[in-house]
Amino acid sequence: MISRTKGIVLHTVNFSETSVIAKVYTETYGMQSYMLNGVRKSKSKFKANLLQPLSLVELIAHQKENRDLQRVSDIIASPLLINIPYDVAKSSLAFFIAEVLYKSIREEEANKNLFAFLVNHIQLLDHSETSCKQFHHYFLMQLTKHLGFFPNGDCNDAFFVFDMREGVYLTALPPYPEFINSQQAILLHQITNSDFENHHQIEMSGEARRELLNNILHYYELHALHGAKINSHKVLEEVLG
């Protein structure tokens, strides 16, 4: 049947000289793969910028149940991103976040709360005029609420160790190496309990930000990445410092 749905472009791969397969997280069907024929032609009716990471789109597709690859008949921006495609820092963040989402989300069914969260935060990043150097830390920890491994408890003088296996703060070191403590545990707790308006105000050096991101990605590896590795954060180190 012909179906219309909103979606978020996460990943693309060339299929032939003129066609592309796009991995799109949709409002109606969850994670889907779509074939876009002729998108790489010079006179294609599809605009290539619609397939950039985190592009917000509306798709008209021939949707068939139990089919791994759906065919797109039309795709438009919904809405058009204003800054992410043209700002080096924001476009690098979009590439990184799209990779994490592509490798973390396995749902092939609708999750309207998750979809609304993603659309809202993509638009916040697009329109934000404040520093985005800590946006990805904040975003990834908020995303854990929707993926099912949001940290429990508080970090304080008694509970000063974060157990990454169990997602809780402890009073002593666990008998395995998947934990963080001291200043990194404090920063993780601060960024986890911040909101969009104040997350950028948390004081972190460039080295601390990089270490915290590596710890968050390790946390994702334990709970969401299904054995996959994230690589694009290395570009962020060069772009964001």
C-alpha atoms as an extended CHARMM CRD file, in Angstrom:
* protein
*
       241  EXT
         1         1  MET       CA              0.0000000000        0.0000000000        0.0000000000  PROA      1               0.0000000000
         2         2  ILE       CA              1.0160000000        3.6460000000       -0.4590000000  PROA      2               0.0000000000
         3         3  SER       CA              1.9410000000        5.0910000000        2.9150000000  PROA      3               0.0000000000
         4         4  ARG       CA              3.0200000000        8.5190000000        4.1650000000  PROA      4               0.0000000000
         5         5  THR       CA              5.2200000000        8.8530000000        7.2600000000  PROA      5               0.0000000000
         6         6  LYS       CA              7.6420000000       11.2830000000        8.8510000000  PROA      6               0.0000000000
         7         7  GLY       CA             11.1950000000       10.0590000000        9.3720000000  PROA      7               0.0000000000
         8         8  ILE       CA             14.7670000000       10.8160000000       10.4100000000  PROA      8               0.0000000000
         9         9  VAL       CA             17.5570000000        9.8670000000        8.0080000000  PROA      9               0.0000000000
        10        10  LEU       CA             20.3200000000        7.9910000000        9.8300000000  PROA      10              0.0000000000
        11        11  HSD       CA             22.4630000000        6.2010000000        7.2610000000  PROA      11              0.0000000000
        12        12  THR       CA             22.7920000000        5.7990000000        3.5090000000  PROA      12              0.0000000000
        13        13  VAL       CA             24.6800000000        3.4340000000        1.2420000000  PROA      13              0.0000000000
        14        14  ASN       CA             25.0250000000        3.5140000000       -2.5410000000  PROA      14              0.0000000000
        15        15  PHE       CA             23.1430000000        0.6610000000       -4.1840000000  PROA      15              0.0000000000
        16        16  SER       CA             23.9830000000        1.2280000000       -7.8280000000  PROA      16              0.0000000000
        17        17  GLU       CA             25.3000000000        4.0060000000      -10.0510000000  PROA      17              0.0000000000
        18        18  THR       CA             22.1010000000        5.9920000000       -9.5020000000  PROA      18              0.0000000000
        19        19  SER       CA             20.2870000000        4.5330000000       -6.4790000000  PROA      19              0.0000000000
        20        20  VAL       CA             20.6990000000        4.7180000000       -2.7030000000  PROA      20              0.0000000000
        21        21  ILE       CA             19.4240000000        2.6880000000        0.2400000000  PROA      21              0.0000000000
        22        22  ALA       CA             18.5760000000        4.8810000000        3.2260000000  PROA      22              0.0000000000
        23        23  LYS       CA             18.1050000000        3.7150000000        6.7950000000  PROA      23              0.0000000000
        24        24  VAL       CA             15.3520000000        5.8990000000        8.2390000000  PROA      24              0.0000000000
        25        25  TYR       CA             13.7900000000        5.9170000000       11.6970000000  PROA      25              0.0000000000
        26        26  THR       CA             10.1130000000        6.5660000000       11.0140000000  PROA      26              0.0000000000
        27        27  GLU       CA              7.2270000000        7.7720000000       13.1390000000  PROA      27              0.0000000000
        28        28  THR       CA              4.8670000000        5.0790000000       11.8410000000  PROA      28              0.0000000000
        29        29  TYR       CA              7.0120000000        1.9870000000       11.2940000000  PROA      29              0.0000000000
        30        30  GLY       CA             10.1170000000        2.3820000000       13.4350000000  PROA      30              0.0000000000
        31        31  MET       CA             13.4210000000        1.5870000000       11.7430000000  PROA      31              0.0000000000
        32        32  GLN       CA             13.0530000000        0.9950000000        8.0000000000  PROA      32              0.0000000000
        33        33  SER       CA             15.2340000000        0.6220000000        4.9150000000  PROA      33              0.0000000000
        34        34  TYR       CA             14.1620000000        2.5400000000        1.8120000000  PROA      34              0.0000000000
        35        35  MET       CA             15.2970000000        2.3530000000       -1.8040000000  PROA      35              0.0000000000
        36        36  LEU       CA             15.5230000000        5.6960000000       -3.5980000000  PROA      36              0.0000000000
        37        37  ASN       CA             15.9400000000        5.0850000000       -7.3080000000  PROA      37              0.0000000000
        38        38  GLY       CA             17.7340000000        7.6550000000       -9.4270000000  PROA      38              0.0000000000
        39        39  VAL       CA             18.7300000000        9.8550000000       -6.4870000000  PROA      39              0.0000000000
        40        40  ARG       CA             22.3120000000       10.0970000000       -7.7540000000  PROA      40              0.0000000000
        41        41  LYS       CA             21.3310000000       11.2900000000      -11.2260000000  PROA      41              0.0000000000
        42        42  SER       CA             22.1580000000       14.9190000000      -12.0340000000  PROA      42              0.0000000000
        43        43  LYS       CA             18.4860000000       15.6280000000      -12.7550000000  PROA      43              0.0000000000
        44        44  SER       CA             17.0160000000       13.5220000000       -9.9430000000  PROA      44              0.0000000000
        45        45  LYS       CA             13.6760000000       14.6190000000       -8.4990000000  PROA      45              0.0000000000
        46        46  PHE       CA             15.1340000000       13.8030000000       -5.0570000000  PROA      46              0.0000000000
        47        47  LYS       CA             17.4450000000       16.4170000000       -3.5450000000  PROA      47              0.0000000000
        48        48  ALA       CA             20.6520000000       14.8650000000       -2.1920000000  PROA      48              0.0000000000
        49        49  ASN       CA             20.6670000000       17.1500000000        0.8820000000  PROA      49              0.0000000000
        50        50  LEU       CA             17.5240000000       15.3710000000        2.1160000000  PROA      50              0.0000000000
        51        51  LEU       CA             19.6810000000       12.3360000000        2.8510000000  PROA      51              0.0000000000
        52        52  GLN       CA             22.2040000000       14.0270000000        5.1300000000  PROA      52              0.0000000000
        53        53  PRO       CA             22.4420000000       12.6200000000        8.6740000000  PROA      53              0.0000000000
        54        54  LEU       CA             19.5140000000       13.6290000000       10.9270000000  PROA      54              0.0000000000
        55        55  SER       CA             17.5370000000       15.1700000000        8.0590000000  PROA      55              0.0000000000
        56        56  LEU       CA             13.8630000000       15.4070000000        9.0330000000  PROA      56              0.0000000000
        57        57  VAL       CA             11.7460000000       14.1740000000        6.1410000000  PROA      57              0.0000000000
        58        58  GLU       CA              8.3150000000       13.0470000000        5.0470000000  PROA      58              0.0000000000
        59        59  LEU       CA              8.2320000000        9.9360000000        2.8960000000  PROA      59              0.0000000000
        60        60  ILE       CA              5.6660000000        8.5200000000        0.5150000000  PROA      60              0.0000000000
        61        61  ALA       CA              6.5180000000        4.8570000000        0.0110000000  PROA      61              0.0000000000
        62        62  HSD       CA              5.1540000000        1.5540000000       -1.2330000000  PROA      62              0.0000000000
        63        63  GLN       CA              5.0000000000       -0.0560000000        2.2090000000  PROA      63              0.0000000000
        64        64  LYS       CA              4.7300000000       -3.8510000000        2.3260000000  PROA      64              0.0000000000
        65        65  GLU       CA              4.7040000000       -5.9790000000        5.4560000000  PROA      65              0.0000000000
        66        66  ASN       CA              7.5310000000       -8.4940000000        5.9340000000  PROA      66              0.0000000000
        67        67  ARG       CA              9.6140000000       -6.7360000000        3.2920000000  PROA      67              0.0000000000
        68        68  ASP       CA             13.1380000000       -5.6910000000        4.2140000000  PROA      68              0.0000000000
        69        69  LEU       CA             13.3930000000       -2.9430000000        1.6140000000  PROA      69              0.0000000000
        70        70  GLN       CA             10.6400000000       -0.4350000000        0.8680000000  PROA      70              0.0000000000
        71        71  ARG       CA             10.5120000000        1.7860000000       -2.2210000000  PROA      71              0.0000000000
        72        72  VAL       CA             10.1760000000        5.5620000000       -1.9690000000  PROA      72              0.0000000000
        73        73  SER       CA              8.0560000000        7.4440000000       -4.4780000000  PROA      73              0.0000000000
        74        74  ASP       CA              8.6120000000       10.8820000000       -2.9290000000  PROA      74              0.0000000000
        75        75  ILE       CA             10.5660000000       12.5150000000       -0.1010000000  PROA      75              0.0000000000
        76        76  ILE       CA             10.4690000000       16.1040000000        1.1690000000  PROA      76              0.0000000000
        77        77  ALA       CA             12.0160000000       18.0140000000        4.0840000000  PROA      77              0.0000000000
        78        78  SER       CA              9.6930000000       18.1880000000        7.0810000000  PROA      78              0.0000000000
        79        79  PRO       CA             10.8650000000       20.6530000000        8.3260000000  PROA      79              0.0000000000
        80        80  LEU       CA             13.9900000000       21.8570000000        6.5610000000  PROA      80              0.0000000000
        81        81  LEU       CA             17.0550000000       22.0830000000        8.8300000000  PROA      81              0.0000000000
        82        82  ILE       CA             18.5100000000       25.5830000000        8.7670000000  PROA      82              0.0000000000
        83        83  ASN       CA             21.9290000000       25.3480000000       10.4390000000  PROA      83              0.0000000000
        84        84  ILE       CA             23.0260000000       21.7240000000       10.8500000000  PROA      84              0.0000000000
        85        85  PRO       CA             23.9300000000       21.1470000000        7.1780000000  PROA      85              0.0000000000
        86        86  TYR       CA             26.0890000000       24.2920000000        7.0110000000  PROA      86              0.0000000000
        87        87  ASP       CA             27.7010000000       24.4830000000       10.4570000000  PROA      87              0.0000000000
        88        88  VAL       CA             30.8010000000       22.2940000000       10.7130000000  PROA      88              0.0000000000
        89        89  ALA       CA             30.4060000000       21.5930000000       14.4380000000  PROA      89              0.0000000000
        90        90  LYS       CA             26.6950000000       20.8320000000       14.1930000000  PROA      90              0.0000000000
        91        91  SER       CA             27.0200000000       18.7040000000       11.0560000000  PROA      91              0.0000000000
        92        92  SER       CA             29.7930000000       16.6980000000       12.7520000000  PROA      92              0.0000000000
        93        93  LEU       CA             27.5350000000       16.1920000000       15.7640000000  PROA      93              0.0000000000
        94        94  ALA       CA             24.6980000000       15.1180000000       13.4610000000  PROA      94              0.0000000000
        95        95  PHE       CA             26.9370000000       12.5390000000       11.7770000000  PROA      95              0.0000000000
        96        96  PHE       CA             28.0020000000       11.1730000000       15.1690000000  PROA      96              0.0000000000
        97        97  ILE       CA             24.4840000000       11.0930000000       16.6590000000  PROA      97              0.0000000000
        98        98  ALA       CA             23.0910000000        9.4490000000       13.5210000000  PROA      98              0.0000000000
        99        99  GLU       CA             25.7310000000        6.7130000000       13.7960000000  PROA      99              0.0000000000
       100       100  VAL       CA             24.8390000000        6.0440000000       17.4320000000  PROA      100             0.0000000000
       101       101  LEU       CA             21.1080000000        5.9030000000       16.6200000000  PROA      101             0.0000000000
       102       102  TYR       CA             21.6520000000        3.6850000000       13.5750000000  PROA      102             0.0000000000
       103       103  LYS       CA             23.6610000000        1.1970000000       15.6130000000  PROA      103             0.0000000000
       104       104  SER       CA             21.5210000000        1.3610000000       18.7780000000  PROA      104             0.0000000000
       105       105  ILE       CA             17.8890000000        1.3210000000       17.6480000000  PROA      105             0.0000000000
       106       106  ARG       CA             16.5750000000       -2.0610000000       16.5460000000  PROA      106             0.0000000000
       107       107  GLU       CA             12.8430000000       -1.3890000000       16.7690000000  PROA      107             0.0000000000
       108       108  GLU       CA             10.8610000000       -2.1480000000       13.6110000000  PROA      108             0.0000000000
       109       109  GLU       CA              7.6920000000       -0.8160000000       15.1870000000  PROA      109             0.0000000000
       110       110  ALA       CA              6.4190000000        2.6340000000       16.0880000000  PROA      110             0.0000000000
       111       111  ASN       CA              7.6910000000        4.3560000000       19.2230000000  PROA      111             0.0000000000
       112       112  LYS       CA              6.1050000000        7.7910000000       19.0910000000  PROA      112             0.0000000000
       113       113  ASN       CA              7.7180000000        8.9860000000       22.3400000000  PROA      113             0.0000000000
       114       114  LEU       CA             11.1980000000        8.1580000000       21.0620000000  PROA      114             0.0000000000
       115       115  PHE       CA             10.4620000000        9.6970000000       17.6780000000  PROA      115             0.0000000000
       116       116  ALA       CA              9.1490000000       12.9120000000       19.2690000000  PROA      116             0.0000000000
       117       117  PHE       CA             12.2220000000       13.0860000000       21.5380000000  PROA      117             0.0000000000
       118       118  LEU       CA             14.5700000000       12.7570000000       18.5650000000  PROA      118             0.0000000000
       119       119  VAL       CA             12.7680000000       15.3370000000       16.4220000000  PROA      119             0.0000000000
       120       120  ASN       CA             12.6460000000       17.8110000000       19.3030000000  PROA      120             0.0000000000
       121       121  HSD       CA             16.3550000000       17.5140000000       20.0860000000  PROA      121             0.0000000000
       122       122  ILE       CA             17.4210000000       17.6510000000       16.4400000000  PROA      122             0.0000000000
       123       123  GLN       CA             15.5310000000       20.9310000000       16.1610000000  PROA      123             0.0000000000
       124       124  LEU       CA             17.0430000000       22.1880000000       19.4140000000  PROA      124             0.0000000000
       125       125  LEU       CA             20.5230000000       21.5020000000       18.0480000000  PROA      125             0.0000000000
       126       126  ASP       CA             19.6260000000       23.1080000000       14.7270000000  PROA      126             0.0000000000
       127       127  HSD       CA             18.3800000000       26.3600000000       16.2870000000  PROA      127             0.0000000000
       128       128  SER       CA             20.6420000000       26.6030000000       19.3420000000  PROA      128             0.0000000000
       129       129  GLU       CA             22.8920000000       29.6460000000       19.6050000000  PROA      129             0.0000000000
       130       130  THR       CA             24.8170000000       28.3660000000       22.6370000000  PROA      130             0.0000000000
       131       131  SER       CA             27.9170000000       26.1680000000       22.6360000000  PROA      131             0.0000000000
       132       132  CYS       CA             27.2900000000       22.6500000000       21.3690000000  PROA      132             0.0000000000
       133       133  LYS       CA             30.5090000000       21.1650000000       22.7850000000  PROA      133             0.0000000000
       134       134  GLN       CA             28.5670000000       19.1390000000       25.3770000000  PROA      134             0.0000000000
       135       135  PHE       CA             25.3200000000       18.6090000000       23.4800000000  PROA      135             0.0000000000
       136       136  HSD       CA             26.1680000000       15.0220000000       22.5280000000  PROA      136             0.0000000000
       137       137  HSD       CA             26.9640000000       14.0760000000       26.1380000000  PROA      137             0.0000000000
       138       138  TYR       CA             23.6290000000       15.5000000000       27.2690000000  PROA      138             0.0000000000
       139       139  PHE       CA             21.7120000000       13.9790000000       24.3340000000  PROA      139             0.0000000000
       140       140  LEU       CA             23.1270000000       10.4640000000       24.7430000000  PROA      140             0.0000000000
       141       141  MET       CA             22.2820000000       10.3540000000       28.4360000000  PROA      141             0.0000000000
       142       142  GLN       CA             18.7240000000       11.5930000000       27.7900000000  PROA      142             0.0000000000
       143       143  LEU       CA             18.3900000000        8.9700000000       25.0690000000  PROA      143             0.0000000000
       144       144  THR       CA             19.0800000000        6.2180000000       27.6260000000  PROA      144             0.0000000000
       145       145  LYS       CA             15.6280000000        6.9510000000       29.1040000000  PROA      145             0.0000000000
       146       146  HSD       CA             14.0800000000        5.7270000000       25.8610000000  PROA      146             0.0000000000
       147       147  LEU       CA             16.4790000000        2.8360000000       25.3050000000  PROA      147             0.0000000000
       148       148  GLY       CA             15.9980000000        1.4340000000       28.8090000000  PROA      148             0.0000000000
       149       149  PHE       CA             19.2690000000        1.9890000000       30.6790000000  PROA      149             0.0000000000
       150       150  PHE       CA             18.9730000000        5.4280000000       32.2810000000  PROA      150             0.0000000000
       151       151  PRO       CA             21.2600000000        5.5620000000       35.3620000000  PROA      151             0.0000000000
       152       152  ASN       CA             19.7220000000        5.0490000000       38.8050000000  PROA      152             0.0000000000
       153       153  GLY       CA             20.6350000000        6.8330000000       42.0230000000  PROA      153             0.0000000000
       154       154  ASP       CA             22.6940000000        9.8820000000       42.9080000000  PROA      154             0.0000000000
       155       155  CYS       CA             26.4040000000       10.5650000000       42.9720000000  PROA      155             0.0000000000
       156       156  ASN       CA             27.5720000000       11.9670000000       46.3160000000  PROA      156             0.0000000000
       157       157  ASP       CA             30.2430000000       11.5110000000       48.9940000000  PROA      157             0.0000000000
       158       158  ALA       CA             28.8560000000        8.0620000000       49.8450000000  PROA      158             0.0000000000
       159       159  PHE       CA             27.8620000000        6.8630000000       46.3570000000  PROA      159             0.0000000000
       160       160  PHE       CA             30.8920000000        7.8930000000       44.3440000000  PROA      160             0.0000000000
       161       161  VAL       CA             31.2940000000        4.9930000000       41.8820000000  PROA      161             0.0000000000
       162       162  PHE       CA             29.1550000000        4.5010000000       38.7660000000  PROA      162             0.0000000000
       163       163  ASP       CA             28.7100000000        0.8300000000       37.8910000000  PROA      163             0.0000000000
       164       164  MET       CA             28.3330000000        0.7400000000       34.1010000000  PROA      164             0.0000000000
       165       165  ARG       CA             27.1510000000       -2.8650000000       34.0490000000  PROA      165             0.0000000000
       166       166  GLU       CA             24.2110000000       -2.2230000000       36.3770000000  PROA      166             0.0000000000
       167       167  GLY       CA             23.6910000000        1.4840000000       35.7090000000  PROA      167             0.0000000000
       168       168  VAL       CA             23.7740000000        2.4520000000       39.4050000000  PROA      168             0.0000000000
       169       169  TYR       CA             25.9630000000        4.4590000000       41.7740000000  PROA      169             0.0000000000
       170       170  LEU       CA             27.7970000000        2.4120000000       44.4130000000  PROA      170             0.0000000000
       171       171  THR       CA             29.6090000000        3.0290000000       47.6780000000  PROA      171             0.0000000000
       172       172  ALA       CA             32.5890000000        0.8380000000       46.7030000000  PROA      172             0.0000000000
       173       173  LEU       CA             34.3620000000       -0.4270000000       43.6080000000  PROA      173             0.0000000000
       174       174  PRO       CA             32.6750000000       -3.4410000000       41.9230000000  PROA      174             0.0000000000
       175       175  PRO       CA             34.7020000000       -6.6180000000       41.2650000000  PROA      175             0.0000000000
       176       176  TYR       CA             34.9870000000       -5.8570000000       37.5170000000  PROA      176             0.0000000000
       177       177  PRO       CA             36.4660000000       -3.0180000000       35.4540000000  PROA      177             0.0000000000
       178       178  GLU       CA             33.2560000000       -1.5470000000       33.9840000000  PROA      178             0.0000000000
       179       179  PHE       CA             32.9530000000        1.4460000000       36.3010000000  PROA      179             0.0000000000
       180       180  ILE       CA             33.9660000000        5.0920000000       36.6380000000  PROA      180             0.0000000000
       181       181  ASN       CA             34.5960000000        7.0760000000       39.8070000000  PROA      181             0.0000000000
       182       182  SER       CA             35.8620000000       10.3790000000       41.1510000000  PROA      182             0.0000000000
       183       183  GLN       CA             35.4510000000       13.4160000000       38.8850000000  PROA      183             0.0000000000
       184       184  GLN       CA             34.1720000000       11.4420000000       35.8910000000  PROA      184             0.0000000000
       185       185  ALA       CA             31.3430000000        9.9630000000       37.9790000000  PROA      185             0.0000000000
       186       186  ILE       CA             30.4340000000       13.4800000000       39.1390000000  PROA      186             0.0000000000
       187       187  LEU       CA             30.4250000000       14.8300000000       35.5780000000  PROA      187             0.0000000000
       188       188  LEU       CA             28.3100000000       11.9240000000       34.3680000000  PROA      188             0.0000000000
       189       189  HSD       CA             25.7790000000       12.5880000000       37.1250000000  PROA      189             0.0000000000
       190       190  GLN       CA             25.7280000000       16.3200000000       36.3310000000  PROA      190             0.0000000000
       191       191  ILE       CA             25.2240000000       15.8840000000       32.5920000000  PROA      191             0.0000000000
       192       192  THR       CA             22.6150000000       13.1500000000       33.1400000000  PROA      192             0.0000000000
       193       193  ASN       CA             20.5430000000       15.3650000000       35.4210000000  PROA      193             0.0000000000
       194       194  SER       CA             20.8970000000       18.5480000000       33.3970000000  PROA      194             0.0000000000
       195       195  ASP       CA             18.4770000000       19.8910000000       30.8030000000  PROA      195             0.0000000000
       196       196  PHE       CA             18.9800000000       21.5190000000       27.4290000000  PROA      196             0.0000000000
       197       197  GLU       CA             18.9990000000       25.0220000000       28.8770000000  PROA      197             0.0000000000
       198       198  ASN       CA             21.8800000000       24.4210000000       31.3060000000  PROA      198             0.0000000000
       199       199  HSD       CA             23.8880000000       21.4050000000       30.0950000000  PROA      199             0.0000000000
       200       200  HSD       CA             26.4620000000       23.6520000000       28.3800000000  PROA      200             0.0000000000
       201       201  GLN       CA             27.1240000000       25.4580000000       31.6810000000  PROA      201             0.0000000000
       202       202  ILE       CA             28.6810000000       22.3870000000       33.3340000000  PROA      202             0.0000000000
       203       203  GLU       CA             32.3870000000       23.1120000000       33.6070000000  PROA      203             0.0000000000
       204       204  MET       CA             34.5570000000       20.6000000000       31.7620000000  PROA      204             0.0000000000
       205       205  SER       CA             37.9720000000       20.8280000000       30.1810000000  PROA      205             0.0000000000
       206       206  GLY       CA             38.4560000000       19.4800000000       26.6680000000  PROA      206             0.0000000000
       207       207  GLU       CA             40.2510000000       16.4570000000       28.0940000000  PROA      207             0.0000000000
       208       208  ALA       CA             37.4170000000       15.7940000000       30.5740000000  PROA      208             0.0000000000
       209       209  ARG       CA             34.8200000000       16.0510000000       27.7860000000  PROA      209             0.0000000000
       210       210  ARG       CA             36.6840000000       13.5400000000       25.6480000000  PROA      210             0.0000000000
       211       211  GLU       CA             37.0940000000       11.1330000000       28.5690000000  PROA      211             0.0000000000
       212       212  LEU       CA             33.4310000000       11.4730000000       29.5190000000  PROA      212             0.0000000000
       213       213  LEU       CA             32.3240000000       10.7600000000       25.9440000000  PROA      213             0.0000000000
       214       214  ASN       CA             34.4830000000        7.6350000000       25.8520000000  PROA      214             0.0000000000
       215       215  ASN       CA             32.8940000000        6.4990000000       29.1180000000  PROA      215             0.0000000000
       216       216  ILE       CA             29.3810000000        7.1460000000       27.7990000000  PROA      216             0.0000000000
       217       217  LEU       CA             30.1570000000        5.2030000000       24.6220000000  PROA      217             0.0000000000
       218       218  HSD       CA             31.4700000000        2.3300000000       26.7430000000  PROA      218             0.0000000000
       219       219  TYR       CA             28.1710000000        2.4420000000       28.6430000000  PROA      219             0.0000000000
       220       220  TYR       CA             26.3510000000        2.2110000000       25.3080000000  PROA      220             0.0000000000
       221       221  GLU       CA             28.5370000000       -0.6870000000       24.2170000000  PROA      221             0.0000000000
       222       222  LEU       CA             27.4340000000       -2.6090000000       27.2980000000  PROA      222             0.0000000000
       223       223  HSD       CA             23.7220000000       -1.9190000000       26.8380000000  PROA      223             0.0000000000
       224       224  ALA       CA             22.7390000000       -0.8850000000       23.3160000000  PROA      224             0.0000000000
       225       225  LEU       CA             25.2990000000       -1.2650000000       20.5310000000  PROA      225             0.0000000000
       226       226  HSD       CA             24.9670000000       -5.0420000000       20.0600000000  PROA      226             0.0000000000
       227       227  GLY       CA             28.7050000000       -5.4720000000       19.5120000000  PROA      227             0.0000000000
       228       228  ALA       CA             29.0540000000       -2.4870000000       17.1570000000  PROA      228             0.0000000000
       229       229  LYS       CA             31.6670000000        0.2130000000       17.6000000000  PROA      229             0.0000000000
       230       230  ILE       CA             31.2500000000        3.9700000000       17.1790000000  PROA      230             0.0000000000
       231       231  ASN       CA             33.9650000000        5.6280000000       15.1100000000  PROA      231             0.0000000000
       232       232  SER       CA             32.7800000000        9.1350000000       14.2480000000  PROA      232             0.0000000000
       233       233  HSD       CA             33.5050000000       10.5470000000       17.7190000000  PROA      233             0.0000000000
       234       234  LYS       CA             37.1380000000       10.7940000000       16.6510000000  PROA      234             0.0000000000
       235       235  VAL       CA             36.1440000000       13.5010000000       14.1650000000  PROA      235             0.0000000000
       236       236  LEU       CA             34.4030000000       15.4030000000       16.9760000000  PROA      236             0.0000000000
       237       237  GLU       CA             37.6520000000       15.5720000000       18.9190000000  PROA      237             0.0000000000
       238       238  GLU       CA             39.2240000000       17.4660000000       16.0450000000  PROA      238             0.0000000000
       239       239  VAL       CA             36.2140000000       19.7120000000       15.3880000000  PROA      239             0.0000000000
       240       240  LEU       CA             35.0870000000       20.5120000000       18.9390000000  PROA      240             0.0000000000
       241       241  GLY       CA             38.4020000000       20.2390000000       20.7780000000  PROA      241             0.0000000000
